Short mmCIF file of C-alpha atoms in Angstrom, two decimals:
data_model
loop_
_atom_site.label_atom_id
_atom_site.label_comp_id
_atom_site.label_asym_id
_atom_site.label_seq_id
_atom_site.Cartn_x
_atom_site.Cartn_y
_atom_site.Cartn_z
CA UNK B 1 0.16 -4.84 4.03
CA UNK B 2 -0.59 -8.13 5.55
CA UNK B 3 0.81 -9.31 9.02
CA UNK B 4 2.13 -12.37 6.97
CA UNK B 5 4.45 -10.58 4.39
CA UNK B 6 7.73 -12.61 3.39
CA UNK B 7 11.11 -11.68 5.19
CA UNK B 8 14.15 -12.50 3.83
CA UNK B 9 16.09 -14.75 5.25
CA UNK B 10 19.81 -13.01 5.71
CA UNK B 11 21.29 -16.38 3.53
CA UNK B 12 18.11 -17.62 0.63
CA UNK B 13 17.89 -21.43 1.05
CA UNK B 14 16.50 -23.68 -2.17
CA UNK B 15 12.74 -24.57 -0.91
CA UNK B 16 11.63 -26.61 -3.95
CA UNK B 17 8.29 -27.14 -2.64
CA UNK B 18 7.58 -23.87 -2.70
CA UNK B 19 8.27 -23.10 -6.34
CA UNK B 20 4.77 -23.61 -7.53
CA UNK B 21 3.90 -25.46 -11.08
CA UNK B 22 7.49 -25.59 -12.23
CA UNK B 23 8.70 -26.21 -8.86
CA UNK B 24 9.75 -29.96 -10.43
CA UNK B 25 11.97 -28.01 -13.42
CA UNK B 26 13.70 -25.00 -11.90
CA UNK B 27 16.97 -25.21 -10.23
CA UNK B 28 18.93 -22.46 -9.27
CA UNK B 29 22.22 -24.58 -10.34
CA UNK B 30 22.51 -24.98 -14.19
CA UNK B 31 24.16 -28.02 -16.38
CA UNK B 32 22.90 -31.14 -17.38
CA UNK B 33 21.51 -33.37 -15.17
CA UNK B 34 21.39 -37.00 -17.20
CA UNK B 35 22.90 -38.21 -20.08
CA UNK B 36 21.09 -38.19 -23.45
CA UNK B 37 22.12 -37.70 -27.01
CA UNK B 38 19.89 -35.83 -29.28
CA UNK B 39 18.17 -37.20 -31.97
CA UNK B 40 19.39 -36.27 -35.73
CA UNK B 41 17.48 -35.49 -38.45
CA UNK B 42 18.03 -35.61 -42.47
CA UNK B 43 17.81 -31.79 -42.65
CA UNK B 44 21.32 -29.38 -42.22
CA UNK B 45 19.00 -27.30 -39.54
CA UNK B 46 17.86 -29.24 -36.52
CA UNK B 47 15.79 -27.73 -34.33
CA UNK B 48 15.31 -28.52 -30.54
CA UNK B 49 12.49 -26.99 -29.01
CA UNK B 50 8.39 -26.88 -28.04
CA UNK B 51 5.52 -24.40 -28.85
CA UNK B 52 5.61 -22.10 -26.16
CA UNK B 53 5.94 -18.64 -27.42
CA UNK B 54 9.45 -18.56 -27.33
CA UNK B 55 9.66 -21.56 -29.32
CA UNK B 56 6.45 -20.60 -31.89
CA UNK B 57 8.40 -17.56 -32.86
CA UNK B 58 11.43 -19.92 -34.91
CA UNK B 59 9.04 -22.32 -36.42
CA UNK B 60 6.51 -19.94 -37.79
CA UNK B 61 10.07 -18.22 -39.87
CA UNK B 62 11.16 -21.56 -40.54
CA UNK B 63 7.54 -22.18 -42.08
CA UNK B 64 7.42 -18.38 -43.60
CA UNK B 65 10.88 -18.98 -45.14
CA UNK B 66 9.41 -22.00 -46.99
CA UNK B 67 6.91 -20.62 -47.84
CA UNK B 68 8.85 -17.97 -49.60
CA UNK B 69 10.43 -20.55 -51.09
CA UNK B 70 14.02 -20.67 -49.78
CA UNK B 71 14.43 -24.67 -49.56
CA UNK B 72 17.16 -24.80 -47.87
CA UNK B 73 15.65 -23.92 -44.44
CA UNK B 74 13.94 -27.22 -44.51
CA UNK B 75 13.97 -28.55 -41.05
CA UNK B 76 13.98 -31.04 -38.30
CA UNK B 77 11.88 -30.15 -35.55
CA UNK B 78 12.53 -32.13 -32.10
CA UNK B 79 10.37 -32.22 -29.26
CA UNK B 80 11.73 -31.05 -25.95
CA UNK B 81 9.46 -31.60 -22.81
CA UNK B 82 10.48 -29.20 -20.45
CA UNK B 83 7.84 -30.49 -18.05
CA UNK B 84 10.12 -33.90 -18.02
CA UNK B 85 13.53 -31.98 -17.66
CA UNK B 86 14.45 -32.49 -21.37
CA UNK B 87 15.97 -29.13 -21.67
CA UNK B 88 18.75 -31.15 -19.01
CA UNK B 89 19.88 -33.54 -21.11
CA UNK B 90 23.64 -33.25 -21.86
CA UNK B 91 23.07 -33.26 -25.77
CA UNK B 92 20.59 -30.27 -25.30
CA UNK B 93 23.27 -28.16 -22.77
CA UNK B 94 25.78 -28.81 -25.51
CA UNK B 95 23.80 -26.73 -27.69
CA UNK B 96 22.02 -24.25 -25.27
CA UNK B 97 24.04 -24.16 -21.73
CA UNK B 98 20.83 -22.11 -20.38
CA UNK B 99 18.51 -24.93 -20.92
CA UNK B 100 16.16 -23.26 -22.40
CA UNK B 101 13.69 -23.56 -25.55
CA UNK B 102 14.49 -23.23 -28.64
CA UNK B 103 17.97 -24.76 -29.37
CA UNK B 104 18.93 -24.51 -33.36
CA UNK B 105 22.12 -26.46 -34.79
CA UNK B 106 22.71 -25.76 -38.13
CA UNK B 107 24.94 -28.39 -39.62
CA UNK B 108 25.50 -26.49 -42.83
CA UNK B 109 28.61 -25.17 -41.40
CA UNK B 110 31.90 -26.69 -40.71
CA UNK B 111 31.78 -26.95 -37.64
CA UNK B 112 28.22 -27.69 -36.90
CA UNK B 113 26.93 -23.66 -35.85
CA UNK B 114 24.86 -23.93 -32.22
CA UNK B 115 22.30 -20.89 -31.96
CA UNK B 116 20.11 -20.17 -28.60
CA UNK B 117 17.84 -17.64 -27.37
CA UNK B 118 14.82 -17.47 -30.01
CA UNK B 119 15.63 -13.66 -30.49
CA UNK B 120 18.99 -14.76 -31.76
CA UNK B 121 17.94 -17.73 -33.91
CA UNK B 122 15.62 -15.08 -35.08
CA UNK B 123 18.44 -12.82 -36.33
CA UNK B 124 20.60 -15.81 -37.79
CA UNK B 125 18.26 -16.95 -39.84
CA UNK B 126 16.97 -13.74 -41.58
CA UNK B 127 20.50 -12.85 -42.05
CA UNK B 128 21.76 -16.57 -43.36
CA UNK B 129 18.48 -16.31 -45.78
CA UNK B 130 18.70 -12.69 -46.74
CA UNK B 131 14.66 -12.64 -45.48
CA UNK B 132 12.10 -10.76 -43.44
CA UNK B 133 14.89 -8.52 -42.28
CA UNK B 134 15.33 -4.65 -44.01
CA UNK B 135 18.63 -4.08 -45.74
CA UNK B 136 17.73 -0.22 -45.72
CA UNK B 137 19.87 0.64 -42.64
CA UNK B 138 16.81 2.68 -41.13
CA UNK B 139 14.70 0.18 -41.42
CA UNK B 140 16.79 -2.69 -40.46
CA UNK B 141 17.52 -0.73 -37.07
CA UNK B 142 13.72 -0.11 -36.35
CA UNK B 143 13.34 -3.59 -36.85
CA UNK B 144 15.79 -4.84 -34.52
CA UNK B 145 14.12 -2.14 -32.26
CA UNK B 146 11.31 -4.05 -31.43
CA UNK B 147 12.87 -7.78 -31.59
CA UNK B 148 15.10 -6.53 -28.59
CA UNK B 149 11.82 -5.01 -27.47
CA UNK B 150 10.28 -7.95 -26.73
CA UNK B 151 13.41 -9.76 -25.38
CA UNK B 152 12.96 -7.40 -23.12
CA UNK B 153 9.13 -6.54 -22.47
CA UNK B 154 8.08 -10.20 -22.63
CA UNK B 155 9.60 -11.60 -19.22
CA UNK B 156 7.21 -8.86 -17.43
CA UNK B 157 4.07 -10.39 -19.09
CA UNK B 158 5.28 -14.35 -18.69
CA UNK B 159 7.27 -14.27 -15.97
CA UNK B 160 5.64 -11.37 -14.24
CA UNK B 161 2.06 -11.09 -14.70
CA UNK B 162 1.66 -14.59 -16.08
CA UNK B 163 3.33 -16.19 -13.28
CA UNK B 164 1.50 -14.66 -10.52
CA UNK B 165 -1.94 -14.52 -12.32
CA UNK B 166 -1.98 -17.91 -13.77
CA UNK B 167 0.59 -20.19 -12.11
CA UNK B 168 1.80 -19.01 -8.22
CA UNK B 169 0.49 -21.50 -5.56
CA UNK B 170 -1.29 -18.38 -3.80
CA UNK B 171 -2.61 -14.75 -5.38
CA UNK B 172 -0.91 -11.82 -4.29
CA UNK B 173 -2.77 -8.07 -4.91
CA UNK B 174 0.52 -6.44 -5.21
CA UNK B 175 2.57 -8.97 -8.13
CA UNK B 176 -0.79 -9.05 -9.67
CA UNK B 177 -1.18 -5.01 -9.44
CA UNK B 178 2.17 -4.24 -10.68
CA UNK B 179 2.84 -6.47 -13.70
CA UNK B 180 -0.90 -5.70 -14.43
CA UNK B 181 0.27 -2.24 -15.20
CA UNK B 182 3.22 -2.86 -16.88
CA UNK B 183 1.44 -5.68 -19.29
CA UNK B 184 -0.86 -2.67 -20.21
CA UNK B 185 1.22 -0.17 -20.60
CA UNK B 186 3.00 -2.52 -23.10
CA UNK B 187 -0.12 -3.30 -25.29
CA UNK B 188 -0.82 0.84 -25.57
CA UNK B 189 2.74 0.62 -27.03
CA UNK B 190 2.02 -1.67 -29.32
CA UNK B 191 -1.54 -0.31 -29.76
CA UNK B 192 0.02 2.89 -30.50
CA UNK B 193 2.82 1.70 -33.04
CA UNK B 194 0.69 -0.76 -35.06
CA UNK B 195 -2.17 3.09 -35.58
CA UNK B 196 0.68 4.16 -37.24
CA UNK B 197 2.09 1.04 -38.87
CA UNK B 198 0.25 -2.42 -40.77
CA UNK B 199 3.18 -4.23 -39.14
CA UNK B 200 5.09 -4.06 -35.91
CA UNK B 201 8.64 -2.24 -37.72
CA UNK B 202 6.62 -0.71 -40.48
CA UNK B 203 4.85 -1.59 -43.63
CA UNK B 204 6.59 -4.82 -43.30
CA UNK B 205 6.19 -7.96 -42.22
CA UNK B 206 9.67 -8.87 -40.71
CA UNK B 207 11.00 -10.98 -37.85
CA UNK B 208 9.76 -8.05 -35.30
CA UNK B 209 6.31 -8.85 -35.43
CA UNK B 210 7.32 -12.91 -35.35
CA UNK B 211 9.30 -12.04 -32.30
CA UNK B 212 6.10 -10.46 -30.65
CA UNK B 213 2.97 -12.11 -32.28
CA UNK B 214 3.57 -15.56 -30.24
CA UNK B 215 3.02 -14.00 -26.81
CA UNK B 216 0.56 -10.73 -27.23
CA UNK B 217 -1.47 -12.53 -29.81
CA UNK B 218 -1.99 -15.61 -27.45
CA UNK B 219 -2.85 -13.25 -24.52
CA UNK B 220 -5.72 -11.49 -27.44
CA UNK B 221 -6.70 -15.30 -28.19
CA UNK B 222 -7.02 -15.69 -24.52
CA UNK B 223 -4.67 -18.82 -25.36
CA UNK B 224 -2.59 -17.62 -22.38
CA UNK B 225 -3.05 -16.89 -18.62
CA UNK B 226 -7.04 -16.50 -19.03
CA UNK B 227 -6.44 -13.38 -18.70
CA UNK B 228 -7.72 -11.49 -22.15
CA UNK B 229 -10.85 -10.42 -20.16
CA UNK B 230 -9.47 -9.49 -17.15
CA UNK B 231 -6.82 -7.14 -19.28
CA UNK B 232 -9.51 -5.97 -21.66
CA UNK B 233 -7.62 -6.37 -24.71
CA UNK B 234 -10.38 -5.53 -26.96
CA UNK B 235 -9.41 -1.94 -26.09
CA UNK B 236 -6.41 -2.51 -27.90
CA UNK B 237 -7.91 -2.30 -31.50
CA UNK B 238 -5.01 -1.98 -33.57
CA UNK B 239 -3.32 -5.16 -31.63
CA UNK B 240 -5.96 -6.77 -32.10
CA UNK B 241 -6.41 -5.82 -36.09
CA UNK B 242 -2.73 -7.22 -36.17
CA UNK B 243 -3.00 -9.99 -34.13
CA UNK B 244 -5.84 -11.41 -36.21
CA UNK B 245 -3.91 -10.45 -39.57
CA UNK B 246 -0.66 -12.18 -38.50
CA UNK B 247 -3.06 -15.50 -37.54
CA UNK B 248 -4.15 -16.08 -40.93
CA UNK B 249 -0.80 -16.73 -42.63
CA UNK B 250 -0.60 -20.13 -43.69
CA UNK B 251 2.59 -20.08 -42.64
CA UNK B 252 2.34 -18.76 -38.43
CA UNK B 253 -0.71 -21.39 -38.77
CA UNK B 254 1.65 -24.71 -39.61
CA UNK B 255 4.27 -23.02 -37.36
CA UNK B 256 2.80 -22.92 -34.36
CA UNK B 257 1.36 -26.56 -34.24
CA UNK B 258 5.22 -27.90 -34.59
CA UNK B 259 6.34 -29.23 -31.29
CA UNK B 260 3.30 -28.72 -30.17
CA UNK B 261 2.12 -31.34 -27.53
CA UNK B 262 -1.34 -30.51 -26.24
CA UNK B 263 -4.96 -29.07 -27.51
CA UNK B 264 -6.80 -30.72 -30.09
CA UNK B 265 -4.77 -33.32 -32.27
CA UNK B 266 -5.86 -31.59 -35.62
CA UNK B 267 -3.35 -28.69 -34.04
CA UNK B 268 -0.73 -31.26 -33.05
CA UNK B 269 2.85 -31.40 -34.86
CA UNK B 270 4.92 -33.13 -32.27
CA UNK B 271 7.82 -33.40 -34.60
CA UNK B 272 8.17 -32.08 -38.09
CA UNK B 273 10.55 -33.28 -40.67
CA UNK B 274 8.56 -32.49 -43.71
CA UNK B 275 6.05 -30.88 -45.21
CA UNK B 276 3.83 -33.65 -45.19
CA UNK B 277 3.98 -33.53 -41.54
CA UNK B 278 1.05 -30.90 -41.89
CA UNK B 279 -0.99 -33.65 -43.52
CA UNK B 280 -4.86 -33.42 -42.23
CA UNK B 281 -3.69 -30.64 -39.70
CA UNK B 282 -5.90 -27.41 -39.62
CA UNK B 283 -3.97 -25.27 -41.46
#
C-alpha cells in the first residue's frame, strides 16, 4: 500500500475540487438550485432526459412501442444537460426530486402521473401498454429478475469501474482491480444466461434486455470507458451475439440518437417530437 493512502477525516468536509469530471454537477445537498419551468410538448408523455444509458433505455421502448404500433406512446423528448446543471432546475425536481435522468410525465392522467428512475419508467410503460412485459406469471417474474438486476449490477460498472478507469483525476490499482472483477464477473452472467437464452429473460425480447443493452452493449461497442479491450469482451460470445442482435432493431437505432447531444450529427436527435425527427438520421 502506498505511504500516501487517504485517511479519513473524523468529520468528511465537501472538497469540490477534488471531485474529478463531475466535480462542477455533484452536490452532496439535493433540491433545485435555479428556477426554470420545463418546456411542454403536444404529446400526453413528455419526456425529460439525455442519452446516457440510463436515459437510452426509455427512448429505445418509446421507439419499440411505436414501432409495434401502439400510437399513443407518441412522445416529447426534452433535452436535459446534466453537464450545465439542468437536472437542478425546479421544473425538473418537481418531477424527479433525485435529479437524475430520465424524468417521464405522463399527462394522460388526471392528475398529470410523474415517473423517475428509468427502471421504473421501464415498468410503467410496459404495464400502461400491455407490451414487452410477460403476462405468464413465470415469465413476468424472470423478467423483472434481470431489470432489478441491472438496477443493481450497473452502478458497479458506471460508477465503479467506469469512474475510476475512465473519469477519476488520478488511477488507483486497487478501485481499478476490484470493480475490474466485479464488471467481469457480471458479463460471465450474462454470457452464461444469454447460452441458454436468444434474449436476456428468455425467448423474448422484453424490457430486461432494454434495461441492460444500453450499458453492456456500449462497453462491447467500446462506446464507453475505452475499456472493451482492456476487459476482453470478445470472450463474452454470447453477449456479444446479443449485443449485436439488439443493435440492429430499427427501433434501439432511432432510440438511442434522441437526446443525444454529441458524436456525429447523422446520430444526433437533440429533441424528438415526431417521427420525422429521424429524418436523414442513420437509422
Amino acid at each position: 500500500m502506498s505511504n500516501n493512502s487517504y485517511q479519513p477525516p473524523k468529520v468528511w468536509q465537501w472538497d469540490q475540487a477534488s471531485g474529478g469530471k463531475f466535480a462542477k454537477i455533484n452536490r452532496p445537498t439535493a433540491g433545485a438550485t435555479h428556477e426554470r419551468e420545463l418546456p411542454v410538448g403536444e404529446h400526453p408523455l413528455q419526456l425529460y432526459s439525455l442519452a446516457t444509458p440510463n436515459g437510452v433505455k426509455v427512448t429505445i421502448l418509446l421507439e419499440e412501442l411505436l414501432e409495434a404500433g401502439i400510437k399513443e406512446a407518441d412522445y416529447d423528448a426534452f433535452l436535459i444537460d446534466i453537464s450545465e446543471g439542468d437536472q437542478f432546475s425546479s421544473g425538473f425536481v418537481e418531477i424527479n426530486p433525485n435529479s437524475k435522468i430520465p424524468a417521464l410525465l405522463d399527462r394522460s392522467t388526471q392528475p398529470p402521473t410523474r415517473v423517475f428512475e428509468s427502471g421504473s419508467i421501464l415498468l410503467y410503460l410496459a404495464e400502461k401498454f400491455s407490451a414487452f412485459l410477460p403476462k405468464d406469471p413465470a415469465k413476468r417474474t424472470e423478467t423483472l429478475n434481470w431489470l432489478f438486476w441491472q438496477m443493481g449490477a450497473a452502478p458497479f460498472l458506471g460508477g465503479g469501474f467506469g469512474h475510476f478507469y475512465a473519469y477519476a483525476p488520478e488511477k488507483y490499482e486497487y478501485p481499478i482491480n476490484r470493480y475490474t472483477m466485479e464488471v467481469k464477473r457480471q458479463f460471465d452472467v450474462l454470457n452464461q444466461q444469454l447460452a441458454k437464452h436468444r434474449y436476456i429473460a428468455g425467448e423474448d425480447y422484453t424490457i430486461a434486455d432494454m434495461a441492460i443493452w444500453p450499458w453492456y452493449g456500449a462497453v462491447v461497442n467500446n462506446e464507453a470507458y475505452d475499456a472493451a479491450e482492456f476487459l476482453q469482451v470478445n470472450d463474452y460470445e454470447h453477449v456479444v451475439r446479443w449485443v449485436k442482435e439488439i443493435g440492429e432493431r430499427p427501433a434501439v437505432k432511432r432510440g438511442r440518437m434522441v437526446n443525444r447531444a454529441w458524436g456525429e450529427e447523422q446520430e444526433q436527435v437533440r429533441e424528438r417530437h415526431s417521427a420525422s425527427d429521424f429524418a436523414g438520421k442513420n437509422c
